[in-house]
Short mmCIF file of C-alpha atoms in Angstrom, two decimals:
data_model
loop_
_atom_site.label_atom_id
_atom_site.label_comp_id
_atom_site.label_asym_id
_atom_site.label_seq_id
_atom_site.Cartn_x
_atom_site.Cartn_y
_atom_site.Cartn_z
CA UNK A 132 -5.54 -43.95 123.11
CA UNK A 133 -1.58 -43.44 123.17
CA UNK A 134 0.16 -44.21 119.86
CA UNK A 135 2.57 -46.77 119.50
CA UNK A 136 5.89 -45.17 118.63
CA UNK A 137 8.41 -47.78 116.97
CA UNK A 138 11.88 -47.17 117.87
CA UNK A 139 14.62 -48.05 115.40
CA UNK A 140 16.79 -50.95 115.88
CA UNK A 141 19.73 -53.32 114.51
CA UNK A 142 17.55 -56.40 113.73
CA UNK A 143 16.00 -55.96 109.86
CA UNK A 144 13.07 -58.24 109.01
CA UNK A 145 10.69 -58.20 106.51
CA UNK A 146 7.21 -59.52 107.08
CA UNK A 147 5.72 -61.68 104.21
CA UNK A 148 3.98 -59.14 102.03
CA UNK A 149 -0.07 -59.28 101.91
CA UNK A 150 -2.45 -57.56 99.14
CA UNK A 151 -4.82 -54.83 99.66
CA UNK A 152 -7.89 -55.90 98.45
CA UNK A 153 -10.58 -52.86 98.66
CA UNK A 154 -10.80 -50.51 95.61
CA UNK A 155 -11.73 -47.20 96.37
CA UNK A 156 -14.81 -45.91 94.59
CA UNK A 157 -14.19 -43.25 91.30
CA UNK A 158 -15.65 -40.31 93.63
CA UNK A 159 -13.60 -41.39 96.72
CA UNK A 160 -10.10 -41.51 94.34
CA UNK A 161 -11.30 -38.07 92.57
CA UNK A 162 -11.16 -36.72 96.07
CA UNK A 163 -8.19 -37.79 97.13
CA UNK A 164 -6.00 -37.37 94.13
CA UNK A 165 -5.48 -33.45 94.40
CA UNK A 166 -5.34 -33.86 97.95
CA UNK A 167 -1.67 -33.18 100.05
CA UNK A 168 -0.61 -33.77 103.40
CA UNK A 169 2.03 -31.18 104.81
CA UNK A 170 4.08 -32.25 107.86
CA UNK A 171 3.13 -29.91 111.02
CA UNK A 172 6.84 -29.20 111.49
CA UNK A 173 6.93 -27.85 108.19
CA UNK A 174 8.48 -30.43 106.47
CA UNK A 175 7.88 -30.73 102.55
CA UNK A 176 4.13 -31.92 101.32
CA UNK A 177 3.29 -34.98 99.69
CA UNK A 178 0.08 -36.66 97.91
CA UNK A 179 -2.49 -38.00 100.04
CA UNK A 180 -2.41 -40.66 98.24
CA UNK A 181 0.49 -43.55 97.95
CA UNK A 182 1.52 -43.45 94.40
CA UNK A 183 2.80 -46.93 93.63
CA UNK A 184 5.40 -48.06 90.84
CA UNK A 185 7.12 -51.60 90.22
CA UNK A 186 9.17 -50.90 93.03
CA UNK A 187 8.94 -50.90 96.73
CA UNK A 188 8.32 -47.30 98.09
CA UNK A 189 7.92 -46.28 101.61
CA UNK A 190 4.21 -45.19 102.55
CA UNK A 191 4.63 -41.79 104.15
CA UNK A 192 2.53 -40.84 107.66
CA UNK A 193 -1.03 -40.41 106.73
CA UNK A 194 -1.11 -41.60 103.66
CA UNK A 195 -3.81 -43.81 101.24
CA UNK A 196 -3.00 -46.89 100.12
CA UNK A 197 -4.90 -47.46 97.11
CA UNK A 198 -6.48 -51.29 96.73
CA UNK A 199 -4.71 -53.75 94.65
CA UNK A 200 -0.98 -53.44 95.75
CA UNK A 201 1.50 -55.44 97.91
CA UNK A 202 2.19 -53.99 101.26
CA UNK A 203 4.70 -54.99 103.89
CA UNK A 204 6.20 -53.67 106.84
CA UNK A 205 9.94 -52.71 107.30
CA UNK A 206 11.40 -53.52 110.41
CA UNK A 207 13.95 -51.44 110.47
CA UNK A 208 12.18 -48.30 109.87
CA UNK A 209 8.84 -49.56 111.23
CA UNK A 210 6.70 -47.87 108.49
CA UNK A 211 4.97 -49.76 105.61
CA UNK A 212 6.02 -50.15 102.50
CA UNK A 213 4.00 -51.01 99.08
CA UNK A 214 4.38 -51.80 95.17
CA UNK A 215 2.18 -52.75 92.37
CA UNK A 216 1.54 -56.41 91.96
CA UNK A 217 3.71 -58.14 89.25
CA UNK A 218 2.57 -61.25 87.36
CA UNK A 219 4.38 -63.09 90.06
CA UNK A 220 2.44 -61.62 93.03
CA UNK A 221 -0.77 -63.66 94.13
CA UNK A 222 -2.28 -65.00 97.33
CA UNK A 223 -2.05 -67.79 96.57
CA UNK A 224 1.62 -68.41 96.99
CA UNK A 225 3.06 -71.16 99.21
CA UNK A 226 5.65 -71.05 101.82
CA UNK A 227 8.31 -73.72 102.15
CA UNK A 228 10.67 -74.38 104.57
CA UNK A 229 13.62 -76.64 103.30
CA UNK A 230 16.22 -77.57 105.88
CA UNK A 231 19.08 -79.87 104.34
CA UNK A 232 22.06 -82.06 105.73
CA UNK A 233 25.13 -79.59 106.17
CA UNK A 234 23.34 -76.64 104.17
CA UNK A 235 20.57 -74.09 104.79
CA UNK A 236 17.27 -73.33 105.69
CA UNK A 237 15.38 -70.62 104.02
CA UNK A 238 12.10 -69.57 104.32
CA UNK A 239 10.01 -67.97 101.34
CA UNK A 240 6.57 -66.73 100.87
CA UNK A 241 6.44 -63.98 98.11
CA UNK A 242 9.12 -61.28 98.56
CA UNK A 243 9.79 -62.74 102.35
CA UNK A 244 13.26 -64.79 102.37
CA UNK A 245 14.83 -65.51 105.91
CA UNK A 246 17.88 -67.09 106.24
CA UNK A 247 18.47 -69.92 109.13
CA UNK A 248 21.81 -71.41 110.04
CA UNK A 249 22.59 -74.92 109.03
CA UNK A 250 20.52 -77.77 110.61
CA UNK A 251 23.03 -80.25 111.95
CA UNK A 252 20.21 -82.88 112.80
CA UNK A 253 19.20 -84.14 109.20
CA UNK A 254 17.04 -83.10 106.66
CA UNK A 255 13.64 -82.16 106.26
CA UNK A 256 10.60 -80.19 104.68
CA UNK A 257 7.37 -78.45 105.04
CA UNK A 258 4.66 -76.28 102.91
CA UNK A 259 2.36 -73.94 103.98
CA UNK A 260 -0.45 -72.09 101.84
CA UNK A 261 -1.36 -68.93 103.82
CA UNK A 262 -4.85 -68.21 105.00
CA UNK A 263 -6.11 -66.02 102.45
CA UNK A 264 -9.12 -65.20 105.35
CA UNK A 265 -7.15 -63.14 107.44
CA UNK A 266 -7.59 -59.32 106.87
CA UNK A 267 -5.71 -56.66 105.75
CA UNK A 268 -5.92 -54.82 109.30
CA UNK A 269 -5.05 -58.22 110.88
CA UNK A 270 -1.73 -58.21 109.53
CA UNK A 271 -1.11 -54.52 109.95
CA UNK A 272 -2.29 -55.05 113.64
CA UNK A 273 0.14 -57.76 114.12
CA UNK A 274 3.11 -56.19 112.50
CA UNK A 275 2.58 -52.87 114.42
CA UNK A 276 2.42 -54.93 117.75
CA UNK A 277 5.25 -56.93 116.90
CA UNK A 278 7.32 -53.84 115.71
CA UNK A 279 6.72 -52.39 119.03
CA UNK A 280 7.75 -55.10 121.27
CA UNK A 281 10.98 -55.44 119.20
CA UNK A 282 12.00 -51.92 119.52
CA UNK A 283 11.21 -51.74 123.23
CA UNK A 284 13.40 -55.24 123.99
CA UNK A 285 16.22 -53.02 121.41
CA UNK A 286 15.76 -50.18 123.55
CA UNK A 287 16.11 -51.59 126.76
CA UNK A 288 19.14 -53.76 125.57
CA UNK A 289 20.64 -50.24 124.52
CA UNK A 290 20.22 -48.66 127.82
CA UNK A 291 21.89 -51.58 129.95
CA UNK A 292 24.72 -51.85 127.48
CA UNK A 293 27.70 -51.45 129.51
CA UNK A 294 30.51 -49.08 128.65
CA UNK A 295 33.70 -50.29 126.77
CA UNK A 296 35.42 -51.17 130.01
CA UNK A 297 32.50 -53.12 132.18
CA UNK A 298 33.14 -56.42 130.17
CA UNK A 299 30.14 -57.95 128.46
CA UNK A 300 26.48 -57.29 128.97
CA UNK A 301 25.45 -60.37 131.72
CA UNK A 302 22.10 -61.59 132.34
CA UNK A 303 21.84 -59.24 135.78
CA UNK A 304 22.16 -55.96 133.62
CA UNK A 305 19.41 -57.13 131.62
CA UNK A 306 17.70 -57.93 134.93
CA UNK A 307 17.83 -54.00 135.80
CA UNK A 308 16.49 -52.47 132.19
CA UNK A 309 12.68 -52.31 133.28
CA UNK A 310 13.28 -48.96 134.90
CA UNK A 311 14.25 -47.46 131.58
CA UNK A 312 10.79 -47.84 130.62
CA UNK A 313 7.94 -45.51 132.15
CA UNK A 314 5.24 -46.90 133.55
CA UNK A 315 3.15 -45.72 130.90
CA UNK A 316 5.29 -47.66 128.14
CA UNK A 317 5.60 -50.71 130.23
CA UNK A 318 1.73 -51.03 129.85
CA UNK A 319 1.75 -50.22 126.08
CA UNK A 320 4.57 -53.28 125.88
CA UNK A 321 2.37 -55.64 128.06
CA UNK A 322 -0.81 -54.51 125.64
CA UNK A 323 1.48 -55.48 122.79
CA UNK A 324 2.10 -58.94 124.15
CA UNK A 325 -1.36 -59.74 124.77
CA UNK A 326 -2.26 -58.61 121.23
CA UNK A 327 0.64 -61.13 119.71
CA UNK A 328 -0.31 -63.59 122.33
CA UNK A 329 -3.87 -63.51 120.48
CA UNK A 330 -2.48 -63.70 117.06
CA UNK A 331 -0.27 -66.34 117.42
CA UNK A 332 -2.58 -69.33 117.83
CA UNK A 333 -3.52 -68.47 113.78
CA UNK A 334 -0.70 -70.88 111.93
CA UNK A 335 0.31 -67.69 109.37
CA UNK A 336 1.27 -65.75 112.32
CA UNK A 337 3.22 -68.45 114.16
CA UNK A 338 4.85 -68.85 111.29
CA UNK A 339 6.32 -65.29 111.41
CA UNK A 340 6.94 -65.56 115.44
CA UNK A 341 8.90 -68.75 114.78
CA UNK A 342 11.61 -66.95 112.38
CA UNK A 343 15.23 -66.91 114.57
CA UNK A 344 15.51 -62.95 114.47
CA UNK A 345 11.92 -62.62 116.18
CA UNK A 346 11.59 -65.98 118.44
CA UNK A 347 15.31 -64.99 119.92
CA UNK A 348 13.71 -61.76 121.29
CA UNK A 349 10.94 -63.55 123.10
CA UNK A 350 13.05 -66.33 124.64
CA UNK A 351 15.41 -63.49 125.83
CA UNK A 352 12.58 -61.74 127.44
CA UNK A 353 11.45 -65.12 129.21
CA UNK A 354 15.24 -65.40 130.43
CA UNK A 355 16.21 -62.16 131.44
CA UNK A 356 13.57 -59.71 131.49
CA UNK A 357 12.72 -58.26 135.60
CA UNK A 358 9.12 -58.25 134.65
CA UNK A 359 7.59 -61.74 135.82
CA UNK A 360 4.32 -60.48 133.38
CA UNK A 361 6.87 -59.98 130.47
CA UNK A 362 8.35 -63.23 131.24
CA UNK A 363 4.85 -65.28 131.22
CA UNK A 364 3.95 -63.59 128.59
CA UNK A 365 6.75 -64.19 126.31
CA UNK A 366 6.32 -68.06 127.07
CA UNK A 367 2.92 -68.02 126.29
CA UNK A 368 3.80 -66.39 122.59
CA UNK A 369 6.27 -68.82 122.23
CA UNK A 370 3.84 -71.69 123.50
CA UNK A 371 0.98 -70.66 121.40
CA UNK A 372 3.01 -69.93 118.26
CA UNK A 373 4.59 -73.63 118.12
CA UNK A 374 1.49 -75.46 119.34
CA UNK A 375 0.25 -78.01 116.67
CA UNK A 376 2.15 -75.74 114.42
CA UNK A 377 4.63 -77.96 112.18
CA UNK A 378 5.72 -75.28 109.73
CA UNK A 379 6.55 -72.97 112.44
CA UNK A 380 8.51 -75.93 114.92
CA UNK A 381 10.60 -76.74 111.23
CA UNK A 382 11.55 -73.16 111.36
CA UNK A 383 12.41 -72.87 114.74
CA UNK A 384 14.65 -76.00 114.67
CA UNK A 385 17.96 -73.98 114.46
CA UNK A 386 16.66 -71.70 117.31
CA UNK A 387 17.14 -74.19 119.82
CA UNK A 388 14.00 -73.51 121.78
CA UNK A 389 13.70 -76.22 123.98
CA UNK A 390 17.29 -75.78 125.41
CA UNK A 391 16.38 -72.09 126.02
CA UNK A 392 13.40 -73.01 127.62
CA UNK A 393 14.74 -75.62 130.03
CA UNK A 394 17.79 -72.54 131.32
CA UNK A 395 14.96 -70.02 131.67
CA UNK A 396 12.84 -73.04 133.69
CA UNK A 397 16.07 -74.16 136.14
CA UNK A 398 16.78 -70.41 136.92
CA UNK A 399 12.61 -69.34 137.05
CA UNK A 400 11.38 -68.81 140.67
CA UNK A 401 7.96 -67.55 139.94
CA UNK A 402 5.67 -70.27 140.30
CA UNK A 403 2.98 -68.22 137.59
CA UNK A 404 6.55 -67.85 135.23
CA UNK A 405 7.31 -71.93 135.41
CA UNK A 406 3.81 -72.83 134.41
CA UNK A 407 4.27 -70.48 131.11
CA UNK A 408 7.43 -72.35 130.55
CA UNK A 409 6.15 -75.44 130.95
CA UNK A 410 3.31 -74.65 128.33
CA UNK A 411 5.88 -73.48 125.63
CA UNK A 412 8.34 -76.48 126.47
CA UNK A 413 5.23 -78.69 125.94
CA UNK A 414 4.85 -77.28 122.48
CA UNK A 415 7.99 -76.95 121.42
CA UNK A 416 9.25 -80.54 122.22
CA UNK A 417 7.07 -82.80 119.97
CA UNK A 418 8.96 -84.11 117.00
CA UNK A 419 12.33 -85.85 116.85
CA UNK A 420 14.45 -82.72 116.81
CA UNK A 421 12.72 -81.27 119.92
CA UNK A 422 12.80 -85.05 121.98
CA UNK A 423 16.53 -84.50 120.91
CA UNK A 424 17.13 -81.65 122.11
CA UNK A 425 15.44 -81.97 125.50
CA UNK A 426 17.29 -85.31 125.86
CA UNK A 427 20.60 -83.79 124.91
CA UNK A 428 20.19 -80.85 127.52
CA UNK A 429 19.22 -83.11 130.85
CA UNK A 430 15.76 -82.02 130.42
CA UNK A 431 14.24 -84.45 132.77
CA UNK A 432 16.83 -83.97 135.49
CA UNK A 433 15.76 -80.09 135.03
CA UNK A 434 11.54 -81.02 135.30
CA UNK A 435 12.45 -83.02 138.06
CA UNK A 436 14.11 -80.46 140.42
CA UNK A 437 10.94 -78.79 140.88
CA UNK A 438 8.96 -81.68 141.04
CA UNK A 439 10.39 -82.53 144.25
CA UNK A 440 10.59 -79.38 145.63
CA UNK A 441 10.11 -79.06 149.70
CA UNK A 442 6.93 -76.75 148.72
CA UNK A 443 4.99 -78.57 146.16
CA UNK A 444 3.83 -76.98 143.10
CA UNK A 445 0.79 -78.64 142.37
CA UNK A 446 0.15 -76.91 139.22
CA UNK A 447 3.83 -77.47 137.95
CA UNK A 448 3.52 -81.12 139.48
CA UNK A 449 0.33 -81.71 137.13
CA UNK A 450 2.02 -80.19 133.97
CA UNK A 451 5.01 -82.66 134.13
CA UNK A 452 2.53 -85.16 134.29
CA UNK A 453 1.10 -84.04 130.91
CA UNK A 454 4.21 -83.14 129.49
CA UNK A 455 5.50 -86.98 129.67
CA UNK A 456 2.38 -88.48 128.67
CA UNK A 457 1.75 -85.99 125.56
CA UNK A 458 5.69 -85.84 124.61
CA UNK A 459 7.39 -88.90 125.87
CA UNK A 460 4.49 -91.86 125.84
CA UNK A 461 1.50 -91.08 123.21
CA UNK A 462 4.20 -88.84 120.80
CA UNK A 463 6.52 -91.65 121.06
CA UNK A 464 3.92 -94.31 120.59
CA UNK A 465 3.01 -92.79 117.24
CA UNK A 466 5.97 -92.55 115.83
CA UNK A 467 6.48 -95.89 116.08
CA UNK A 468 2.80 -97.29 114.67
CA UNK A 469 3.73 -94.67 111.51
CA UNK A 470 7.16 -96.50 111.10
CA UNK A 471 8.96 -93.35 111.58
CA UNK A 472 12.38 -93.83 112.92
CA UNK A 473 12.82 -93.36 116.50
CA UNK A 474 15.02 -90.47 117.26
CA UNK A 475 15.84 -91.81 121.01
CA UNK A 476 17.56 -95.06 121.72
CA UNK A 477 15.55 -97.57 123.94
CA UNK A 478 18.03 -97.31 126.71
CA UNK A 479 17.70 -93.72 126.85
CA UNK A 480 13.72 -93.86 126.79
CA UNK A 481 14.06 -96.31 129.56
CA UNK A 482 15.79 -94.65 132.03
CA UNK A 483 13.74 -91.26 131.54
CA UNK A 484 10.36 -93.12 131.93
CA UNK A 485 11.76 -95.37 134.58
CA UNK A 486 12.60 -91.76 136.17
CA UNK A 487 9.26 -90.41 135.95
CA UNK A 488 7.87 -93.76 136.92
CA UNK A 489 9.32 -93.80 140.08
CA UNK A 490 8.52 -89.89 140.66
CA UNK A 491 4.79 -90.41 140.07
CA UNK A 492 4.65 -92.91 142.47
CA UNK A 493 6.15 -91.43 145.27
CA UNK A 494 3.90 -88.06 144.48
CA UNK A 495 0.70 -90.37 144.71
CA UNK A 496 1.75 -92.90 147.68
CA UNK A 497 2.65 -89.10 149.85
CA UNK A 498 -1.22 -88.74 149.60
CA UNK A 499 -0.80 -85.07 150.07
CA UNK A 500 -1.67 -83.49 146.44
CA UNK A 501 -4.72 -81.51 146.97
CA UNK A 502 -6.24 -80.76 143.64
CA UNK A 503 -7.99 -83.61 142.37
CA UNK A 504 -7.04 -82.43 138.50
CA UNK A 505 -3.38 -82.79 139.66
CA UNK A 506 -3.97 -86.02 141.04
CA UNK A 507 -6.32 -87.17 137.68
CA UNK A 508 -2.77 -85.90 135.17
CA UNK A 509 -0.48 -87.53 137.48
CA UNK A 510 -2.08 -91.34 137.52
CA UNK A 511 -2.92 -90.72 133.67
CA UNK A 512 0.49 -90.21 133.11
CA UNK A 513 1.72 -93.22 135.19
CA UNK A 514 -0.99 -95.69 133.93
CA UNK A 515 0.00 -94.43 130.28
CA UNK A 516 3.93 -95.43 130.74
CA UNK A 517 2.95 -98.60 132.65
CA UNK A 518 0.23 -99.70 129.67
CA UNK A 519 2.62 -98.84 127.07
CA UNK A 520 6.08 -99.31 128.27
CA UNK A 521 5.45 -102.17 131.14
CA UNK A 522 9.18 -103.29 131.43
CA UNK A 523 10.63 -99.27 131.77
CA UNK A 524 7.85 -99.02 134.86
CA UNK A 525 8.35 -101.20 137.89
CA UNK A 526 5.77 -100.41 140.54
CA UNK A 527 7.28 -99.79 144.00
CA UNK A 528 5.83 -101.16 147.46
CA UNK A 529 4.84 -97.75 148.78
CA UNK A 530 2.55 -97.24 145.56
CA UNK A 531 1.10 -101.08 145.96
CA UNK A 532 -0.01 -100.05 149.44
CA UNK A 533 -1.19 -96.62 148.75
CA UNK A 534 -3.64 -98.39 145.90
CA UNK A 535 -4.66 -100.84 148.26
CA UNK A 536 -5.59 -98.45 150.53
CA UNK A 537 -7.61 -96.19 148.46
CA UNK A 538 -9.48 -99.15 147.20
CA UNK A 539 -10.40 -100.18 150.60
CA UNK A 540 -11.38 -96.75 151.27
CA UNK A 541 -13.74 -97.16 148.07
CA UNK A 542 -15.02 -100.67 149.08
CA UNK A 543 -16.04 -98.93 152.55
CA UNK A 544 -17.91 -95.84 151.41
CA UNK A 545 -19.75 -98.27 149.11
CA UNK A 546 -20.61 -100.88 151.71
CA UNK A 547 -21.98 -97.79 153.99
CA UNK A 548 -24.27 -96.18 151.37
CA UNK A 549 -25.30 -99.69 150.47
CA UNK A 550 -26.57 -100.53 153.97
CA UNK A 551 -27.73 -96.70 154.32
CA UNK A 552 -30.08 -97.78 151.09
CA UNK A 553 -31.20 -100.97 153.06
CA UNK A 554 -32.18 -99.15 155.98
CA UNK A 555 -34.34 -96.27 154.35
CA UNK A 556 -36.08 -99.08 152.43
CA UNK A 557 -37.07 -100.65 155.87
CA UNK A 558 -37.97 -97.82 157.21
CA UNK A 559 -39.08 -94.42 156.22
CA UNK A 560 -38.31 -92.80 159.36
CA UNK A 561 -34.91 -93.11 159.08
CA UNK A 562 -34.90 -90.69 155.77
CA UNK A 563 -33.80 -87.61 157.61
CA UNK A 564 -30.97 -89.42 159.73
CA UNK A 565 -29.87 -91.78 157.39
CA UNK A 566 -26.64 -90.55 155.77
CA UNK A 567 -23.44 -92.28 154.85
CA UNK A 568 -19.99 -91.15 154.12
CA UNK A 569 -20.29 -91.60 150.21
CA UNK A 570 -22.85 -88.66 150.36
CA UNK A 571 -20.17 -86.41 151.52
CA UNK A 572 -17.43 -87.55 149.12
CA UNK A 573 -17.04 -85.07 146.33
CA UNK A 574 -18.26 -86.99 142.83
CA UNK A 575 -14.84 -86.56 141.05
CA UNK A 576 -12.89 -88.29 143.97
CA UNK A 577 -15.42 -91.05 143.80
CA UNK A 578 -15.02 -91.41 139.99
CA UNK A 579 -11.03 -91.25 140.87
CA UNK A 580 -11.40 -94.10 143.71
CA UNK A 581 -13.63 -96.04 140.60
CA UNK A 582 -10.39 -96.10 138.53
CA UNK A 583 -8.13 -97.10 141.12
CA UNK A 584 -10.11 -99.92 141.85
CA UNK A 585 -10.48 -101.33 138.13
CA UNK A 586 -6.72 -101.06 137.22
CA UNK A 587 -5.12 -101.66 140.79
CA UNK A 588 -4.62 -105.53 139.72
CA UNK A 589 -5.35 -105.55 135.86
CA UNK A 590 -2.49 -102.60 135.35
CA UNK A 591 -0.53 -102.69 138.28
CA UNK A 592 -0.87 -106.11 139.70
CA UNK A 593 -2.11 -109.18 139.18
CA UNK A 594 -5.08 -109.69 136.66
CA UNK A 595 -6.23 -112.78 138.30
CA UNK A 596 -6.34 -110.97 141.94
CA UNK A 597 -8.48 -108.42 139.79
CA UNK A 598 -10.61 -110.95 139.06
CA UNK A 599 -10.88 -112.70 142.58
CA UNK A 600 -11.37 -108.96 144.23
CA UNK A 601 -14.04 -107.97 141.82
CA UNK A 602 -15.80 -111.09 142.49
CA UNK A 603 -15.74 -110.54 146.26
CA UNK A 604 -17.08 -107.17 145.60
CA UNK A 605 -20.08 -108.42 144.01
CA UNK A 606 -20.89 -110.73 146.75
CA UNK A 607 -20.45 -108.37 149.63
CA UNK A 608 -23.13 -106.07 147.65
#
């Protein structure tokens, strides 16, 4: 397997320290204490076992690290550093994020300290106790893969930098830098990013990825890299690190993740990458800061640009439905029920939900969405809006006509099956010939038609008319 080489770069970040927990046996220690490592290039030999002090020192290549030390990765050199444990060192240390009005935010965890720009939106704090079950090898693998990604990113930026007379570096220059990596290096970059994506679901690693110096790398890759695979993986890493991770969301507050993702979405042409950006956006928009940023940057208008595209992207349309339902209906209702202050005025919410209400009704009424799953997501979002904010979601004539047509279709199918069952019960010879259209209707679609029939009048029309229609249906059977 080709080794991962870490180039140097300008960003300096010490990730959270970890404690080695495995003590070598007395025999192993005696064998290695007398051994030395001599570099093949003729450099000076050094002990095979790292000799720790109470200060951070660099661990030289191939040196063994005794148990019971603090170990961290220096992202500037790409090498590990270690030192003896002090009285203040403990695996039970709690990382704390504090953001104050007009002040600064600091992420602390033992030796980790990351400065963050002032939070202009208010004050919040969050504490997190690191997971002690994450092994040292997992921390090292995470750090090595992340270091390789950042070094590749900075190498590409350096190679793409214009000469002094060429003006500032723009996105067009970055979009052509993939050629600076050969095929093997590009594959290594993809492999490293997939490994980081696997790690990003863990809260502790998500917190490390949310640090401004790190998340900005992935946001830039989403926005400018020439490879769709790199852009898609970068978006997935952002989304996975922030999803259901309140500490990471708090740390990422000042990085303007939502506005950067909206910018990427607005210019992205690849459907697969757009889907991944939607996932990242849905993960980052939760909470009052994310929603406010979404509103301030006209996020709804950007999302609807592709929702109404000439060639519909059904996966994207379904993701819009899920995002609106989760982030602007359910999440807002939960905020109100917990007596949390609303970050969005009722007038803003009314306008935004009204636009989506109209968009979802038009999408369903056109009756050209092939995916039943996408239809379910859009109808679910529409129903949630109408149920939670009925006055914000007026029902259109084209949607009433569509739902009436679907309910009539359902009634006809049910009647056919009822008649077929009666014929079968009176004549056994009809077993092979009597089949209704309902038998050829997919089960998921029939469930969808049943749902439309149930809520047609109670949610989208007159409840009294709904009871009458239900009575007529039973009379027909």
